[in-house]
Amino acid sequence: MSVRNNAIAVVAIACIAVGGLWGVGNLLNPAEEADVSGVQGVLLLAQRSTFNGTNPDIWVQVDVPTKLVVVNKDVVMHDLQVKDDSGGILNFETAPLKAEQHFNAALVAYRPGIYEYFCSYHPEMRGQIIAD
Ligand SMILES: [Cu+2]
């Protein structure tokens, strides 16, 4: 009787030990994460009908995707579009952004050149994307 109880106890302890080791193993070896060390990012805040106050030049490298986050900090609607017929850059448009909405996009230039980004609601909100 006592031998059987001991055997049950040993099995239970073994299960706890294995479970514990498995848990520790997961902590020591977290799931592989994507290598995003080469990803560059740009944050544009639409505010007082400018982007970042100055509609800054954005420098990108050809064939290096650049993460772009557009945030609308105004009460009026804004968006951001890249529309270029040369084929040298990926065209896109954000959704129409209401106050405090944001949109993630990527700038991808295929050829060196100077391209334009702009807000379709406000002609004065425009700047250059310089790809080299
Ligand atoms: Cu705008």
PDB file of C-alpha atoms in Angstrom, residues 2-125:
ATOM      1  CA  SER A   2       2.688   2.445   0.940  1.00  0.00           C
ATOM      2  CA  VAL A   3       4.797   1.400  -2.056  1.00  0.00           C
ATOM      3  CA  ARG A   4       1.925   2.172  -4.398  1.00  0.00           C
ATOM      4  CA  ASN A   5       1.381   5.551  -2.767  1.00  0.00           C
ATOM      5  CA  ASN A   6       5.065   6.323  -3.105  1.00  0.00           C
ATOM      6  CA  ALA A   7       4.996   5.351  -6.775  1.00  0.00           C
ATOM      7  CA  ILE A   8       2.051   7.682  -7.395  1.00  0.00           C
ATOM      8  CA  ALA A   9       3.869  10.455  -5.562  1.00  0.00           C
ATOM      9  CA  VAL A  10       7.027   9.940  -7.675  1.00  0.00           C
ATOM     10  CA  VAL A  11       5.017  10.073 -10.911  1.00  0.00           C
ATOM     11  CA  ALA A  12       3.300  13.260  -9.775  1.00  0.00           C
ATOM     12  CA  ILE A  13       6.604  14.898  -8.858  1.00  0.00           C
ATOM     13  CA  ALA A  14       8.110  13.861 -12.192  1.00  0.00           C
ATOM     14  CA  CYS A  15       5.221  15.493 -14.048  1.00  0.00           C
ATOM     15  CA  ILE A  16       5.612  18.716 -12.099  1.00  0.00           C
ATOM     16  CA  ALA A  17       9.367  18.731 -12.732  1.00  0.00           C
ATOM     17  CA  VAL A  18       8.970  18.160 -16.482  1.00  0.00           C
ATOM     18  CA  GLY A  19       6.254  20.787 -16.684  1.00  0.00           C
ATOM     19  CA  GLY A  20       8.458  23.243 -14.836  1.00  0.00           C
ATOM     20  CA  LEU A  21      11.429  22.598 -17.096  1.00  0.00           C
ATOM     21  CA  TRP A  22       9.227  22.988 -20.164  1.00  0.00           C
ATOM     22  CA  GLY A  23       8.016  26.337 -18.879  1.00  0.00           C
ATOM     23  CA  VAL A  24      11.555  27.517 -18.117  1.00  0.00           C
ATOM     24  CA  GLY A  25      12.668  26.350 -21.562  1.00  0.00           C
ATOM     25  CA  ASN A  26      10.041  28.540 -23.183  1.00  0.00           C
ATOM     26  CA  LEU A  27      11.232  31.517 -21.165  1.00  0.00           C
ATOM     27  CA  LEU A  28      14.838  30.920 -22.169  1.00  0.00           C
ATOM     28  CA  ASN A  29      13.982  30.358 -25.828  1.00  0.00           C
ATOM     29  CA  PRO A  30      11.264  32.836 -26.802  1.00  0.00           C
ATOM     30  CA  ALA A  31       9.705  32.479 -30.240  1.00  0.00           C
ATOM     31  CA  GLU A  32      11.872  33.817 -33.032  1.00  0.00           C
ATOM     32  CA  GLU A  33      11.023  37.410 -33.879  1.00  0.00           C
ATOM     33  CA  ALA A  34      11.323  38.931 -37.317  1.00  0.00           C
ATOM     34  CA  ASP A  35      14.576  40.802 -37.828  1.00  0.00           C
ATOM     35  CA  VAL A  36      13.415  44.383 -38.250  1.00  0.00           C
ATOM     36  CA  SER A  37      16.775  45.989 -37.505  1.00  0.00           C
ATOM     37  CA  GLY A  38      16.969  47.221 -41.113  1.00  0.00           C
ATOM     38  CA  VAL A  39      13.551  48.872 -41.048  1.00  0.00           C
ATOM     39  CA  GLN A  40      13.616  52.632 -40.839  1.00  0.00           C
ATOM     40  CA  GLY A  41      10.633  54.654 -39.786  1.00  0.00           C
ATOM     41  CA  VAL A  42       9.142  58.086 -40.343  1.00  0.00           C
ATOM     42  CA  LEU A  43       6.416  59.681 -38.243  1.00  0.00           C
ATOM     43  CA  LEU A  44       4.370  62.476 -39.796  1.00  0.00           C
ATOM     44  CA  LEU A  45       1.951  64.411 -37.606  1.00  0.00           C
ATOM     45  CA  ALA A  46      -0.694  66.354 -39.461  1.00  0.00           C
ATOM     46  CA  GLN A  47      -1.047  69.421 -37.288  1.00  0.00           C
ATOM     47  CA  ARG A  48      -2.234  72.960 -38.031  1.00  0.00           C
ATOM     48  CA  SER A  49      -2.405  71.980 -41.688  1.00  0.00           C
ATOM     49  CA  THR A  50       1.245  71.024 -42.020  1.00  0.00           C
ATOM     50  CA  PHE A  51       3.111  67.785 -41.645  1.00  0.00           C
ATOM     51  CA  ASN A  52       5.391  68.088 -38.616  1.00  0.00           C
ATOM     52  CA  GLY A  53       5.189  71.879 -38.850  1.00  0.00           C
ATOM     53  CA  THR A  54       7.575  72.061 -41.801  1.00  0.00           C
ATOM     54  CA  ASN A  55       6.438  69.463 -44.369  1.00  0.00           C
ATOM     55  CA  PRO A  56       9.938  67.948 -44.073  1.00  0.00           C
ATOM     56  CA  ASP A  57      11.948  66.255 -46.788  1.00  0.00           C
ATOM     57  CA  ILE A  58      11.919  62.502 -46.280  1.00  0.00           C
ATOM     58  CA  TRP A  59      15.060  60.666 -47.345  1.00  0.00           C
ATOM     59  CA  VAL A  60      14.791  57.047 -48.347  1.00  0.00           C
ATOM     60  CA  GLN A  61      17.106  54.549 -49.926  1.00  0.00           C
ATOM     61  CA  VAL A  62      16.092  52.867 -53.146  1.00  0.00           C
ATOM     62  CA  ASP A  63      14.650  49.413 -52.486  1.00  0.00           C
ATOM     63  CA  VAL A  64      14.730  49.880 -48.705  1.00  0.00           C
ATOM     64  CA  PRO A  65      11.157  50.005 -47.404  1.00  0.00           C
ATOM     65  CA  THR A  66      10.645  52.815 -44.927  1.00  0.00           C
ATOM     66  CA  LYS A  67       7.852  52.522 -42.437  1.00  0.00           C
ATOM     67  CA  LEU A  68       5.608  55.581 -42.456  1.00  0.00           C
ATOM     68  CA  VAL A  69       3.104  56.406 -39.742  1.00  0.00           C
ATOM     69  CA  VAL A  70       0.731  59.314 -40.342  1.00  0.00           C
ATOM     70  CA  VAL A  71      -1.200  60.675 -37.368  1.00  0.00           C
ATOM     71  CA  ASN A  72      -3.878  63.334 -37.594  1.00  0.00           C
ATOM     72  CA  LYS A  73      -3.557  65.727 -34.641  1.00  0.00           C
ATOM     73  CA  ASP A  74      -6.005  68.264 -36.108  1.00  0.00           C
ATOM     74  CA  VAL A  75      -9.782  68.364 -35.829  1.00  0.00           C
ATOM     75  CA  VAL A  76     -10.164  68.547 -39.624  1.00  0.00           C
ATOM     76  CA  MET A  77      -9.703  65.611 -41.986  1.00  0.00           C
ATOM     77  CA  HIS A  78      -6.297  64.881 -43.507  1.00  0.00           C
ATOM     78  CA  ASP A  79      -4.739  62.164 -45.558  1.00  0.00           C
ATOM     79  CA  LEU A  80      -1.388  61.525 -47.180  1.00  0.00           C
ATOM     80  CA  GLN A  81      -0.896  60.407 -50.735  1.00  0.00           C
ATOM     81  CA  VAL A  82       1.969  59.575 -53.047  1.00  0.00           C
ATOM     82  CA  LYS A  83       0.914  59.735 -56.686  1.00  0.00           C
ATOM     83  CA  ASP A  84       3.739  59.613 -59.178  1.00  0.00           C
ATOM     84  CA  ASP A  85       3.418  58.488 -62.768  1.00  0.00           C
ATOM     85  CA  SER A  86       7.099  57.693 -63.282  1.00  0.00           C
ATOM     86  CA  GLY A  87       6.968  54.277 -61.652  1.00  0.00           C
ATOM     87  CA  GLY A  88       9.905  55.228 -59.467  1.00  0.00           C
ATOM     88  CA  ILE A  89       8.044  54.973 -56.210  1.00  0.00           C
ATOM     89  CA  LEU A  90       5.193  52.976 -54.732  1.00  0.00           C
ATOM     90  CA  ASN A  91       1.992  54.979 -54.973  1.00  0.00           C
ATOM     91  CA  PHE A  92      -0.411  54.879 -52.081  1.00  0.00           C
ATOM     92  CA  GLU A  93      -2.926  56.863 -50.122  1.00  0.00           C
ATOM     93  CA  THR A  94      -3.872  56.648 -46.510  1.00  0.00           C
ATOM     94  CA  ALA A  95      -7.494  56.445 -45.524  1.00  0.00           C
ATOM     95  CA  PRO A  96      -9.142  59.795 -44.819  1.00  0.00           C
ATOM     96  CA  LEU A  97      -8.010  60.401 -41.258  1.00  0.00           C
ATOM     97  CA  LYS A  98     -10.202  62.010 -38.656  1.00  0.00           C
ATOM     98  CA  ALA A  99      -8.815  63.571 -35.492  1.00  0.00           C
ATOM     99  CA  GLU A 100      -6.439  61.254 -33.630  1.00  0.00           C
ATOM    100  CA  GLN A 101      -6.615  58.539 -36.264  1.00  0.00           C
ATOM    101  CA  HIS A 102      -3.414  57.105 -37.641  1.00  0.00           C
ATOM    102  CA  PHE A 103      -2.374  55.085 -40.655  1.00  0.00           C
ATOM    103  CA  ASN A 104       0.634  52.847 -41.217  1.00  0.00           C
ATOM    104  CA  ALA A 105       2.159  52.652 -44.654  1.00  0.00           C
ATOM    105  CA  ALA A 106       5.487  51.996 -46.311  1.00  0.00           C
ATOM    106  CA  LEU A 107       7.551  54.227 -48.562  1.00  0.00           C
ATOM    107  CA  VAL A 108       9.247  52.172 -51.237  1.00  0.00           C
ATOM    108  CA  ALA A 109      11.294  53.886 -53.935  1.00  0.00           C
ATOM    109  CA  TYR A 110      12.319  51.837 -56.952  1.00  0.00           C
ATOM    110  CA  ARG A 111      14.544  54.448 -58.581  1.00  0.00           C
ATOM    111  CA  PRO A 112      16.499  57.455 -57.337  1.00  0.00           C
ATOM    112  CA  GLY A 113      14.558  60.654 -57.672  1.00  0.00           C
ATOM    113  CA  ILE A 114      12.495  63.314 -55.969  1.00  0.00           C
ATOM    114  CA  TYR A 115       8.859  62.487 -55.397  1.00  0.00           C
ATOM    115  CA  GLU A 116       6.041  64.294 -53.663  1.00  0.00           C
ATOM    116  CA  TYR A 117       3.779  63.481 -50.775  1.00  0.00           C
ATOM    117  CA  PHE A 118       0.699  65.557 -50.140  1.00  0.00           C
ATOM    118  CA  CYS A 119      -2.611  65.836 -48.369  1.00  0.00           C
ATOM    119  CA  SER A 120      -5.466  65.755 -50.857  1.00  0.00           C
ATOM    120  CA  TYR A 121      -7.551  68.112 -48.708  1.00  0.00           C
ATOM    121  CA  HIS A 122      -4.963  70.865 -48.296  1.00  0.00           C
ATOM    122  CA  PRO A 123      -2.745  71.818 -51.251  1.00  0.00           C
ATOM    123  CA  GLU A 124      -0.265  73.538 -48.924  1.00  0.00           C
ATOM    124  CA  MET A 125       0.416  70.261 -47.133  1.00  0.00           C
TER     125      MET A 125
END
